[in-house]
Tab-separated table of C-alpha atoms and ligand atoms in Angstrom:
chain	number	residue	atom	x	y	z
A	1	UNK	CA	-5.114	-2.843	5.796
A	2	UNK	CA	-7.431	-5.946	6.336
A	3	UNK	CA	-11.075	-4.548	6.296
A	4	UNK	CA	-14.043	-6.621	7.725
A	5	UNK	CA	-17.067	-6.643	5.401
A	6	UNK	CA	-20.612	-7.276	6.228
A	7	UNK	CA	-20.503	-10.570	3.986
A	8	UNK	CA	-20.130	-13.884	5.435
A	9	UNK	CA	-20.023	-17.342	3.885
A	10	UNK	CA	-22.205	-20.042	5.355
A	11	UNK	CA	-20.730	-23.558	5.615
A	12	UNK	CA	-23.210	-26.352	6.411
A	13	UNK	CA	-21.907	-29.633	7.299
A	14	UNK	CA	-24.064	-32.651	8.913
A	15	UNK	CA	-26.917	-30.210	9.543
A	16	UNK	CA	-24.669	-27.787	11.454
A	17	UNK	CA	-24.031	-24.291	9.752
A	18	UNK	CA	-21.186	-22.000	10.636
A	19	UNK	CA	-20.616	-18.459	9.154
A	20	UNK	CA	-17.220	-17.532	8.013
A	21	UNK	CA	-16.455	-13.861	7.820
A	22	UNK	CA	-15.313	-12.252	4.548
A	23	UNK	CA	-12.480	-9.875	4.718
A	24	UNK	CA	-11.147	-7.586	2.035
A	25	UNK	CA	-7.870	-5.738	1.380
A	26	UNK	CA	-7.278	-2.673	-1.007
A	27	UNK	CA	-6.751	-4.587	-4.123
A	28	UNK	CA	-7.352	-8.316	-5.241
A	29	UNK	CA	-9.860	-10.806	-4.129
A	30	UNK	CA	-11.651	-10.727	-0.990
A	31	UNK	CA	-10.839	-13.713	1.561
A	32	UNK	CA	-12.693	-16.101	3.599
A	33	UNK	CA	-11.355	-15.701	7.195
A	34	UNK	CA	-11.143	-19.523	8.205
A	35	UNK	CA	-8.863	-19.040	11.119
A	36	UNK	CA	-11.618	-20.441	13.573
A	37	UNK	CA	-12.959	-23.090	11.101
A	38	UNK	CA	-11.047	-26.090	12.704
A	39	UNK	CA	-12.292	-24.898	16.261
A	40	UNK	CA	-15.809	-24.473	14.963
A	41	UNK	CA	-16.046	-27.621	12.774
A	42	UNK	CA	-13.165	-29.866	13.491
A	43	UNK	CA	-12.303	-29.824	9.610
A	44	UNK	CA	-9.285	-28.507	7.970
A	45	UNK	CA	-9.149	-26.820	4.549
A	46	UNK	CA	-7.268	-28.856	1.806
A	47	UNK	CA	-5.019	-26.806	-0.606
A	48	UNK	CA	-1.739	-28.433	-1.685
A	49	UNK	CA	0.363	-25.797	-3.373
A	50	UNK	CA	-1.671	-23.211	-1.964
A	51	UNK	CA	-3.499	-22.229	-5.090
A	52	UNK	CA	-6.453	-20.748	-3.260
A	53	UNK	CA	-4.907	-19.710	-0.028
A	54	UNK	CA	-3.628	-16.077	1.250
A	55	UNK	CA	-1.012	-16.925	3.688
A	56	UNK	CA	-0.713	-13.479	5.224
A	57	UNK	CA	-1.695	-9.885	4.884
A	58	UNK	CA	0.869	-7.703	3.100
A	59	UNK	CA	1.302	-4.200	1.946
A	60	UNK	CA	4.353	-4.506	-0.196
A	61	UNK	CA	3.595	-6.043	-3.688
A	62	UNK	CA	0.504	-6.630	-5.644
A	63	UNK	CA	0.102	-8.807	-8.676
A	64	UNK	CA	-3.154	-8.817	-10.893
A	65	UNK	CA	-2.532	-12.232	-12.810
A	66	UNK	CA	-5.474	-11.653	-15.212
A	67	UNK	CA	-4.511	-8.083	-16.181
A	68	UNK	CA	-0.607	-8.941	-16.045
A	69	UNK	CA	-0.015	-6.024	-13.496
A	70	UNK	CA	2.667	-5.967	-10.781
A	71	UNK	CA	2.840	-3.004	-8.323
A	72	UNK	CA	5.625	-2.424	-5.852
A	73	UNK	CA	4.006	-0.333	-2.990
A	74	UNK	CA	1.586	0.745	-5.680
A	75	UNK	CA	3.981	1.803	-8.308
A	76	UNK	CA	3.728	-0.265	-11.735
A	77	UNK	CA	6.911	-2.210	-12.482
A	78	UNK	CA	7.157	-0.559	-15.984
A	79	UNK	CA	7.475	2.726	-14.460
A	80	UNK	CA	10.094	1.858	-11.756
A	81	UNK	CA	12.056	-0.028	-14.515
A	82	UNK	CA	12.052	3.145	-16.676
A	83	UNK	CA	12.499	5.856	-14.093
A	84	UNK	CA	14.096	4.369	-10.902
A	85	UNK	CA	17.081	2.562	-9.769
A	86	UNK	CA	17.581	-0.566	-7.743
A	87	UNK	CA	18.671	1.029	-4.529
A	88	UNK	CA	15.730	3.586	-4.740
A	89	UNK	CA	13.368	0.474	-5.461
A	90	UNK	CA	14.871	-1.251	-2.480
A	91	UNK	CA	14.094	1.661	-0.047
A	92	UNK	CA	10.510	1.756	-1.608
A	93	UNK	CA	9.943	-1.956	-0.785
A	94	UNK	CA	11.592	-1.901	2.729
A	95	UNK	CA	10.120	1.445	3.822
A	96	UNK	CA	6.957	1.996	1.745
A	97	UNK	CA	7.587	5.177	0.210
A	98	UNK	CA	9.982	6.742	-2.565
A	99	UNK	CA	12.896	8.320	-0.570
A	100	UNK	CA	13.746	12.119	-0.494
A	101	UNK	CA	17.163	12.954	-1.977
A	102	UNK	CA	18.573	12.896	1.496
A	103	UNK	CA	16.918	9.725	2.617
A	104	UNK	CA	18.279	8.153	-0.719
A	105	UNK	CA	21.802	9.375	-0.106
A	106	UNK	CA	21.597	8.210	3.430
A	107	UNK	CA	20.471	4.712	2.475
A	108	UNK	CA	22.809	4.158	-0.388
A	109	UNK	CA	25.640	5.622	1.684
A	110	UNK	CA	24.961	2.757	4.305
A	111	UNK	CA	24.819	0.219	1.676
A	112	UNK	CA	27.945	1.256	0.128
A	113	UNK	CA	29.842	1.140	3.602
A	114	UNK	CA	28.682	-2.473	4.199
A	115	UNK	CA	29.667	-4.301	0.907
A	116	UNK	CA	32.761	-5.968	2.289
A	117	UNK	CA	32.806	-9.330	3.827
A	118	UNK	CA	34.574	-10.290	7.139
A	119	UNK	CA	37.867	-11.342	5.594
A	120	UNK	CA	37.782	-14.634	7.326
A	121	UNK	CA	34.824	-15.522	5.065
A	122	UNK	CA	37.222	-15.994	2.197
A	123	UNK	CA	37.954	-19.455	3.727
A	124	UNK	CA	34.361	-20.645	3.102
A	125	UNK	CA	34.769	-19.985	-0.755
A	126	UNK	CA	37.939	-21.932	-0.738
A	127	UNK	CA	36.448	-25.056	0.975
A	128	UNK	CA	34.091	-25.590	-2.205
A	129	UNK	CA	35.203	-27.518	-5.101
A	130	UNK	CA	36.049	-25.219	-8.049
A	131	UNK	CA	33.108	-26.792	-10.150
A	132	UNK	CA	30.619	-26.364	-7.485
A	133	UNK	CA	27.422	-24.584	-8.762
A	134	UNK	CA	27.465	-21.007	-7.578
A	135	UNK	CA	24.209	-21.263	-6.126
A	136	UNK	CA	25.629	-23.906	-3.731
A	137	UNK	CA	28.391	-21.485	-2.752
A	138	UNK	CA	25.957	-18.476	-2.370
A	139	UNK	CA	23.474	-20.470	-0.124
A	140	UNK	CA	26.328	-21.802	2.013
A	141	UNK	CA	28.332	-18.425	2.340
A	142	UNK	CA	24.794	-16.593	3.041
A	143	UNK	CA	23.941	-19.094	5.804
A	144	UNK	CA	27.536	-18.724	7.297
A	145	UNK	CA	26.891	-14.949	7.760
A	146	UNK	CA	25.006	-16.064	10.936
A	147	UNK	CA	28.475	-17.218	12.271
A	148	UNK	CA	30.041	-13.865	11.651
A	149	UNK	CA	27.516	-10.960	12.256
A	150	UNK	CA	26.408	-11.924	15.724
A	151	UNK	CA	25.620	-8.139	16.522
A	152	UNK	CA	22.607	-8.176	13.972
A	153	UNK	CA	20.903	-11.565	14.633
A	154	UNK	CA	18.517	-10.605	17.487
A	155	UNK	CA	15.148	-10.115	15.646
A	156	UNK	CA	13.510	-8.599	18.538
A	157	UNK	CA	15.843	-5.494	18.310
A	158	UNK	CA	14.689	-3.290	15.504
A	159	UNK	CA	18.266	-1.723	15.138
A	160	UNK	CA	19.670	-5.084	14.630
A	161	UNK	CA	17.056	-5.987	12.059
A	162	UNK	CA	17.858	-2.865	10.162
A	163	UNK	CA	21.662	-3.627	10.293
A	164	UNK	CA	21.130	-7.114	9.014
A	165	UNK	CA	18.924	-5.929	6.361
A	166	UNK	CA	21.458	-3.526	5.063
A	167	UNK	CA	24.343	-5.876	5.443
A	168	UNK	CA	22.643	-8.336	3.260
A	169	UNK	CA	21.623	-6.011	0.424
A	170	UNK	CA	25.029	-4.847	0.522
A	171	UNK	CA	26.995	-8.100	0.620
A	172	UNK	CA	24.952	-10.315	-1.684
A	173	UNK	CA	26.751	-8.625	-4.735
A	174	UNK	CA	30.143	-9.294	-3.142
A	175	UNK	CA	28.975	-12.961	-2.287
A	176	UNK	CA	27.633	-13.722	-5.874
A	177	UNK	CA	30.370	-12.082	-7.648
A	178	UNK	CA	33.039	-14.026	-5.515
A	179	UNK	CA	31.018	-17.279	-6.027
A	180	UNK	CA	31.664	-16.531	-9.947
A	181	UNK	CA	35.278	-15.522	-9.619
A	182	UNK	CA	36.006	-18.805	-7.505
A	183	UNK	CA	34.307	-20.975	-10.142
A	184	UNK	CA	36.452	-19.537	-13.128
A	185	UNK	CA	39.631	-19.529	-10.926
A	186	UNK	CA	40.151	-15.710	-10.984
A	187	UNK	CA	41.080	-13.547	-7.952
A	188	UNK	CA	38.327	-11.963	-6.039
A	189	UNK	CA	37.692	-8.285	-6.794
A	190	UNK	CA	36.949	-6.188	-3.710
A	191	UNK	CA	33.898	-3.747	-3.850
A	192	UNK	CA	34.716	-0.051	-4.810
A	193	UNK	CA	32.716	2.558	-2.942
A	194	UNK	CA	32.905	5.100	-5.713
A	195	UNK	CA	30.762	2.935	-8.010
A	196	UNK	CA	27.069	2.542	-7.953
A	197	UNK	CA	25.409	-0.741	-6.917
A	198	UNK	CA	25.109	-2.402	-10.421
A	199	UNK	CA	28.507	-0.890	-11.564
A	200	UNK	CA	30.027	-2.332	-8.408
A	201	UNK	CA	28.671	-5.685	-9.069
A	202	UNK	CA	29.808	-5.894	-12.519
A	203	UNK	CA	33.285	-4.777	-11.750
A	204	UNK	CA	33.642	-7.422	-8.907
A	205	UNK	CA	32.524	-9.973	-11.482
A	206	UNK	CA	34.502	-8.898	-14.530
A	207	UNK	CA	37.539	-6.800	-13.561
A	208	UNK	CA	41.234	-8.501	-13.222
A	209	UNK	CA	44.097	-7.206	-11.333
A	210	UNK	CA	46.067	-7.179	-14.527
A	211	UNK	CA	44.290	-4.263	-16.202
A	212	UNK	CA	42.050	-1.361	-15.642
A	213	UNK	CA	38.302	-2.278	-15.782
A	214	UNK	CA	35.765	0.489	-17.050
A	215	UNK	CA	32.138	-0.476	-16.512
A	216	UNK	CA	29.951	-0.198	-19.577
A	217	UNK	CA	27.155	2.303	-18.761
A	218	UNK	CA	24.867	0.034	-21.192
A	219	UNK	CA	25.512	-3.167	-19.181
A	220	UNK	CA	25.269	-1.399	-15.730
A	221	UNK	CA	22.011	0.164	-16.672
A	222	UNK	CA	20.548	-3.222	-17.969
A	223	UNK	CA	21.912	-4.834	-14.830
A	224	UNK	CA	20.269	-2.282	-12.545
A	225	UNK	CA	17.074	-2.915	-14.435
A	226	UNK	CA	17.243	-6.666	-14.113
A	227	UNK	CA	17.656	-6.202	-10.338
A	228	UNK	CA	14.420	-4.002	-10.247
A	229	UNK	CA	12.406	-6.641	-12.229
A	230	UNK	CA	13.624	-9.467	-9.773
A	231	UNK	CA	13.386	-7.752	-6.402
A	232	UNK	CA	9.938	-8.858	-5.256
A	233	UNK	CA	6.950	-10.795	-6.319
A	234	UNK	CA	4.376	-11.318	-3.491
A	235	UNK	CA	4.041	-14.564	-1.741
A	236	UNK	CA	6.083	-16.838	-4.274
A	237	UNK	CA	7.667	-20.109	-3.066
A	238	UNK	CA	10.949	-18.526	-1.866
A	239	UNK	CA	9.363	-15.676	-0.169
A	240	UNK	CA	6.952	-18.028	1.549
A	241	UNK	CA	9.929	-20.175	2.706
A	242	UNK	CA	11.601	-17.065	4.156
A	243	UNK	CA	8.352	-16.216	6.049
A	244	UNK	CA	7.926	-19.852	7.382
A	245	UNK	CA	11.451	-19.796	8.545
A	246	UNK	CA	11.328	-16.510	10.035
A	247	UNK	CA	7.978	-17.632	11.794
A	248	UNK	CA	10.101	-19.809	14.140
A	249	UNK	CA	12.325	-16.926	15.163
A	250	UNK	CA	15.369	-18.033	13.138
A	251	UNK	CA	18.021	-15.401	12.662
A	252	UNK	CA	17.754	-13.249	9.421
A	253	UNK	CA	20.780	-14.658	7.690
A	254	UNK	CA	19.376	-18.243	8.104
A	255	UNK	CA	16.037	-17.133	6.712
A	256	UNK	CA	17.390	-15.763	3.565
A	257	UNK	CA	19.609	-18.704	3.066
A	258	UNK	CA	16.407	-20.755	3.234
A	259	UNK	CA	14.933	-18.328	0.470
A	260	UNK	CA	18.041	-18.927	-1.730
A	261	UNK	CA	17.685	-22.643	-1.394
A	262	UNK	CA	13.981	-22.644	-2.436
A	263	UNK	CA	14.797	-20.006	-5.345
A	264	UNK	CA	17.278	-22.566	-6.945
A	265	UNK	CA	14.502	-25.166	-7.950
A	266	UNK	CA	13.908	-25.014	-11.990
A	267	UNK	CA	10.275	-24.470	-11.260
A	268	UNK	CA	11.010	-21.335	-9.815
A	269	UNK	CA	14.235	-18.988	-9.801
A	270	UNK	CA	16.121	-21.855	-11.570
A	271	UNK	CA	14.031	-21.591	-14.566
A	272	UNK	CA	16.212	-18.631	-16.040
A	273	UNK	CA	19.010	-21.152	-16.232
A	274	UNK	CA	16.924	-23.872	-17.577
A	275	UNK	CA	15.202	-21.661	-20.047
A	276	UNK	CA	18.432	-20.610	-21.926
A	277	UNK	CA	19.617	-24.126	-21.921
A	278	UNK	CA	16.303	-25.118	-23.542
A	279	UNK	CA	16.536	-22.322	-26.084
A	280	UNK	CA	20.161	-23.388	-27.016
A	281	UNK	CA	18.983	-27.043	-27.026
A	282	UNK	CA	16.168	-26.025	-29.677
A	283	UNK	CA	18.892	-24.381	-31.554
A	284	UNK	CA	16.926	-23.195	-34.497
A	285	UNK	CA	13.341	-22.066	-35.353
A	286	UNK	CA	12.708	-25.365	-37.309
A	287	UNK	CA	13.103	-27.492	-34.241
A	288	UNK	CA	10.468	-25.286	-32.141
A	289	UNK	CA	7.523	-27.442	-33.186
A	290	UNK	CA	9.126	-30.686	-31.898
A	291	UNK	CA	9.539	-28.958	-28.437
A	292	UNK	CA	6.163	-27.416	-28.438
A	293	UNK	CA	4.824	-30.912	-29.009
A	294	UNK	CA	6.831	-32.289	-26.067
A	295	UNK	CA	5.515	-29.635	-23.792
A	296	UNK	CA	2.031	-30.376	-24.704
A	297	UNK	CA	2.522	-34.276	-24.252
A	298	UNK	CA	0.947	-35.154	-20.863
A	299	UNK	CA	3.398	-38.368	-20.769
A	300	UNK	CA	6.448	-36.243	-21.218
A	301	UNK	CA	7.516	-34.381	-18.246
A	302	UNK	CA	9.000	-31.741	-20.375
A	303	UNK	CA	7.807	-28.137	-19.984
A	304	UNK	CA	8.604	-25.073	-21.749
A	305	UNK	CA	10.978	-23.352	-19.456
A	306	UNK	CA	10.254	-19.519	-18.882
A	307	UNK	CA	6.564	-20.302	-19.683
A	308	UNK	CA	3.736	-20.248	-17.386
A	309	UNK	CA	3.063	-18.851	-14.003
A	310	UNK	CA	0.920	-19.577	-10.775
A	311	UNK	CA	-0.545	-16.063	-10.879
A	312	UNK	CA	0.050	-14.529	-14.265
A	313	UNK	CA	-2.750	-15.797	-16.727
A	314	UNK	CA	-1.658	-12.932	-19.086
A	315	UNK	CA	1.787	-11.625	-19.925
A	316	UNK	CA	4.123	-11.495	-17.116
A	317	UNK	CA	4.913	-7.520	-17.222
A	318	UNK	CA	8.502	-8.228	-16.180
A	319	UNK	CA	8.974	-10.369	-19.498
A	320	UNK	CA	7.802	-7.489	-21.758
A	321	UNK	CA	10.320	-5.023	-20.240
A	322	UNK	CA	12.930	-7.814	-20.257
A	323	UNK	CA	12.368	-8.551	-24.034
A	324	UNK	CA	12.638	-4.891	-24.749
A	325	UNK	CA	15.925	-4.604	-22.874
A	326	UNK	CA	17.203	-7.527	-24.508
A	327	UNK	CA	16.654	-6.051	-27.937
A	328	UNK	CA	18.356	-2.760	-26.819
A	329	UNK	CA	21.261	-4.400	-25.033
A	330	UNK	CA	22.072	-6.629	-27.948
A	331	UNK	CA	21.785	-3.921	-30.348
A	332	UNK	CA	23.849	-1.449	-28.319
A	333	UNK	CA	26.479	-4.256	-27.990
A	334	UNK	CA	26.463	-4.707	-31.658
A	335	UNK	CA	25.249	-8.416	-31.318
A	336	UNK	CA	22.866	-8.511	-34.200
A	337	UNK	CA	20.593	-11.434	-35.161
A	338	UNK	CA	21.462	-13.411	-31.797
A	339	UNK	CA	20.316	-16.935	-32.586
A	340	UNK	CA	19.071	-17.643	-29.226
A	341	UNK	CA	17.017	-14.413	-29.057
A	342	UNK	CA	15.550	-15.345	-32.615
A	343	UNK	CA	14.537	-18.783	-31.266
A	344	UNK	CA	12.930	-17.211	-28.279
A	345	UNK	CA	10.973	-14.751	-30.280
A	346	UNK	CA	9.812	-17.326	-32.773
A	347	UNK	CA	9.118	-19.815	-29.789
A	348	UNK	CA	7.016	-17.026	-28.053
A	349	UNK	CA	5.187	-16.414	-31.291
A	350	UNK	CA	4.190	-19.988	-32.088
A	351	UNK	CA	3.323	-20.704	-28.640
A	352	UNK	CA	1.194	-17.904	-28.047
A	353	UNK	CA	-1.011	-18.887	-31.280
A	354	UNK	CA	-1.249	-22.599	-30.046
A	355	UNK	CA	-4.605	-23.682	-28.626
A	356	UNK	CA	-2.867	-25.504	-25.550
A	357	UNK	CA	-1.219	-22.452	-24.558
A	358	UNK	CA	-4.064	-20.252	-25.216
A	359	UNK	CA	-6.467	-22.521	-23.209
A	360	UNK	CA	-3.996	-22.994	-20.277
A	361	UNK	CA	-3.311	-19.221	-20.328
A	362	UNK	CA	0.583	-19.758	-20.647
A	363	UNK	CA	2.805	-16.747	-21.393
A	364	UNK	CA	6.319	-15.962	-21.186
A	365	UNK	CA	7.472	-15.165	-17.436
A	366	UNK	CA	10.311	-13.199	-16.102
A	367	UNK	CA	12.788	-15.952	-16.819
A	368	UNK	CA	12.196	-16.454	-20.478
A	369	UNK	CA	14.292	-13.558	-21.675
A	370	UNK	CA	16.497	-12.626	-18.851
A	371	UNK	CA	19.029	-15.427	-19.747
A	372	UNK	CA	19.578	-14.043	-23.160
A	373	UNK	CA	20.614	-10.488	-21.625
A	374	UNK	CA	22.745	-12.063	-18.892
A	375	UNK	CA	24.615	-14.328	-21.348
A	376	UNK	CA	25.279	-11.404	-23.718
A	377	UNK	CA	26.682	-9.482	-20.626
A	378	UNK	CA	29.180	-12.252	-20.233
A	379	UNK	CA	27.551	-14.492	-17.438
A	380	UNK	CA	27.547	-18.105	-17.716
A	381	UNK	CA	23.964	-19.909	-17.323
A	382	UNK	CA	25.172	-21.058	-13.681
A	383	UNK	CA	25.151	-17.327	-12.490
A	384	UNK	CA	21.624	-16.620	-13.595
A	385	UNK	CA	19.915	-17.714	-10.593
A	386	UNK	CA	22.657	-16.307	-8.039
A	387	UNK	CA	21.706	-13.043	-9.817
A	388	UNK	CA	18.159	-13.527	-9.201
A	389	UNK	CA	18.779	-14.352	-5.651
A	390	UNK	CA	20.893	-11.191	-5.246
A	391	UNK	CA	17.960	-9.054	-6.429
A	392	UNK	CA	15.300	-10.891	-4.503
A	393	UNK	CA	17.020	-10.660	-1.321
A	394	UNK	CA	15.636	-7.098	-0.729
A	395	UNK	CA	11.928	-8.439	-1.302
A	396	UNK	CA	12.679	-11.323	0.896
A	397	UNK	CA	13.850	-8.759	3.597
A	398	UNK	CA	10.958	-6.493	3.153
A	399	UNK	CA	8.619	-9.262	3.775
A	400	UNK	CA	10.684	-10.631	6.545
A	401	UNK	CA	10.533	-7.252	8.195
A	402	UNK	CA	6.867	-6.803	7.571
A	403	UNK	CA	6.221	-10.166	9.144
A	404	UNK	CA	8.669	-9.844	12.292
A	405	UNK	CA	7.220	-6.457	13.105
A	406	UNK	CA	3.532	-7.930	13.318
A	407	UNK	CA	2.794	-8.099	17.031
A	408	UNK	CA	0.418	-11.060	16.193
A	409	UNK	CA	3.154	-13.098	14.611
A	410	UNK	CA	2.527	-16.832	14.761
A	411	UNK	CA	4.624	-19.796	13.852
A	412	UNK	CA	3.642	-21.197	10.482
A	413	UNK	CA	2.515	-24.759	11.111
A	414	UNK	CA	0.151	-26.386	8.441
A	415	UNK	CA	-1.762	-29.557	9.157
A	416	UNK	CA	-2.443	-32.455	6.793
A	417	UNK	CA	-5.028	-34.992	5.259
A	418	UNK	CA	-3.679	-38.075	6.866
A	419	UNK	CA	-4.045	-41.075	4.203
A	420	UNK	CA	-1.643	-43.456	5.947
A	421	UNK	CA	-2.250	-46.712	7.931
A	422	UNK	CA	-4.495	-46.570	10.921
A	423	UNK	CA	-3.460	-47.655	14.541
A	424	UNK	CA	-1.815	-51.134	14.620
A	425	UNK	CA	0.474	-53.064	17.062
A	426	UNK	CA	4.111	-53.938	16.695
A	427	UNK	CA	4.798	-57.473	15.487
A	428	UNK	CA	7.973	-59.615	15.990
A	429	UNK	CA	9.792	-61.127	13.166
A	430	UNK	CA	7.996	-64.335	13.191
A	431	UNK	CA	4.570	-62.883	13.035
A	432	UNK	CA	5.454	-60.470	9.987
B	1	SDX	C1	9.128	-17.874	-11.061
B	1	SDX	O1	5.297	-17.558	-7.985
B	1	SDX	C2	6.155	-16.541	-8.572
B	1	SDX	O2	5.779	-15.475	-8.342
B	1	SDX	C3	7.620	-16.931	-9.014
B	1	SDX	C4	8.338	-15.949	-9.736
B	1	SDX	C5	8.851	-14.724	-8.917
B	1	SDX	O3	9.107	-13.902	-9.181
B	1	SDX	O4	9.014	-15.211	-7.590
B	1	SDX	O5	7.505	-15.234	-10.815
B	1	SDX	C6	9.528	-16.573	-10.591
B	1	SDX	O6	9.403	-18.923	-10.562
B	1	SDX	C7	8.664	-17.854	-12.505
B	1	SDX	C8	8.263	-19.317	-12.934
B	1	SDX	C9	9.502	-19.803	-13.547
B	1	SDX	N1	9.185	-21.447	-13.982
B	1	SDX	C10	9.228	-21.782	-15.092
B	1	SDX	O7	9.280	-21.106	-15.963
B	1	SDX	C11	9.101	-23.463	-15.199
B	1	SDX	C12	8.095	-23.640	-16.174
B	1	SDX	N2	6.796	-23.302	-15.693
B	1	SDX	C13	5.938	-24.336	-15.093
B	1	SDX	O8	6.779	-25.249	-14.394
B	1	SDX	C14	4.682	-23.928	-14.485
B	1	SDX	O9	4.139	-22.836	-15.221
B	1	SDX	C15	4.911	-23.109	-13.099
B	1	SDX	C16	5.509	-23.969	-12.035
B	1	SDX	C17	5.575	-21.764	-13.198
B	1	SDX	C18	3.435	-22.767	-12.446
B	1	SDX	O10	2.906	-24.057	-12.349
B	1	SDX	P1	1.374	-24.184	-11.572
B	1	SDX	O11	0.890	-22.855	-11.429
B	1	SDX	O12	1.467	-25.097	-10.512
B	1	SDX	O13	0.613	-24.724	-12.877
B	1	SDX	P2	0.372	-26.198	-13.324
B	1	SDX	O14	1.769	-26.866	-13.168
B	1	SDX	O15	-0.773	-26.844	-12.483
B	1	SDX	O16	0.090	-25.992	-14.867
B	1	SDX	C19	-1.288	-25.829	-15.239
B	1	SDX	C20	-1.427	-26.502	-16.447
B	1	SDX	C21	-0.857	-27.937	-16.370
B	1	SDX	O17	-1.410	-28.727	-17.398
B	1	SDX	P3	-2.778	-29.669	-16.926
B	1	SDX	O18	-2.286	-30.500	-15.902
B	1	SDX	O19	-3.767	-28.667	-16.353
B	1	SDX	O20	-3.216	-30.436	-18.034
B	1	SDX	O21	-0.413	-25.888	-17.391
B	1	SDX	C22	0.621	-26.758	-17.809
B	1	SDX	C23	0.633	-27.793	-16.745
B	1	SDX	O22	1.044	-29.081	-17.337
B	1	SDX	N3	1.913	-26.070	-17.968
B	1	SDX	C24	2.693	-26.333	-18.902
B	1	SDX	C25	3.906	-25.148	-18.493
B	1	SDX	N4	3.395	-24.616	-17.281
B	1	SDX	C26	2.270	-25.186	-16.976
B	1	SDX	N5	2.873	-26.836	-19.858
B	1	SDX	C27	3.989	-26.770	-20.540
B	1	SDX	N6	4.853	-25.637	-20.381
B	1	SDX	C28	4.859	-25.034	-19.348
B	1	SDX	N7	5.814	-24.022	-19.182
């Protein structure tokens, strides 16, 4: 809950002083409440990339970038990854508390019974080229849900908001797995209600009609943990995109499609695919210094993918959990000395001892190790970001629900610092 303080900030411009109130939350930096600044001073604030801007008030996820701390509704990500499961974490993010046993059974039962897609949606998959990037398919089919689930698009009806939320959490694994099956020319596998969430996703990805598929518990446990680690992350670019789309009153399926589109970028969720491609391009530890030099070269646009973060100026706690999980999964799968993992560990060690990375506080982020596990599980790199989108859907929906249920919701409409041509009159050809 936002709390007013007795503190204010005085801003003096051209001899006029205005006082700006300072508000505080339960954790993190206080804020200057500048909502009336333009009315009082005729001035905008200027903050491209929103490096110093709190866009909203939220109770869901807290990040302390200096400490490398991530809390979902107050619970440390390390504890949730170790002790919980993705559907329980989904309930926590959506409703604010860990569920009782009966609440969990009710919620997971609802999700289980919404995993199938409207059969006619199969036609959307078949309209894509086989070599379409799975993110293009996932983004397109997600938006197309607006055309099929008309009974859950009215954002003013709490029941419809709840149904849309359950539908998307339930159906994204089906959409993502079918995008994969379509890209490899295999038949779609339907969800099975007797399987847990992560197990079901793996069987939809890797089972074939020609033989029985038994889900490997090592893989389903690792998959579930990867979903938990990616579920939410405060006001990142894609969540802010979902919030901005939702502020116009757009239907929930369209808002989540907007989030998927934003996540695709290599500076954001696309970094897991880019990071593994980079590690493979490096190929062996003796080429690491060449890439570190490129990353440090101001004239070279190359950046170490999976490194650095807008908020974390310490280890991303998710990358620590992911690194440990990578060791466990590869060992349990009998994959010893995986060259890509060796390069990743050596790269991390060298970078963290390098003055450039120390001074700029650049550490591995969630995307640095995730690709190594996903590849070992059998996924191609093109499937890494769709899996990120699958997991982040519950975070986007939690943030969307929080925003839509705020009675003071306003459409997001930033202003600008205009630096273009001042007023001028139209000129005919002969005068140009
Ligand atoms: C995700 O926001 C979230 O929460 C996102 C996310 C989530 O869960 O939603 O955590 C998921 O998107 C993780 C980030 C994945 N992206 C990458 O791994 C791509 C590589 N990283 C960079 O592109 C960069 O670090 C960003 C985009 C992640 C953050 O960029 P910022 O905050 O805008 O920082 P910046 O670009 O201003 O960098 C600060 C300095 C710059 O040098 P100077 O101009 O000050 O001299 O650090 C340098 C940058 O050049 N730098 C890097 C670098 N990242 C930043 N140099 C080399 N390699 C890098 N990876």
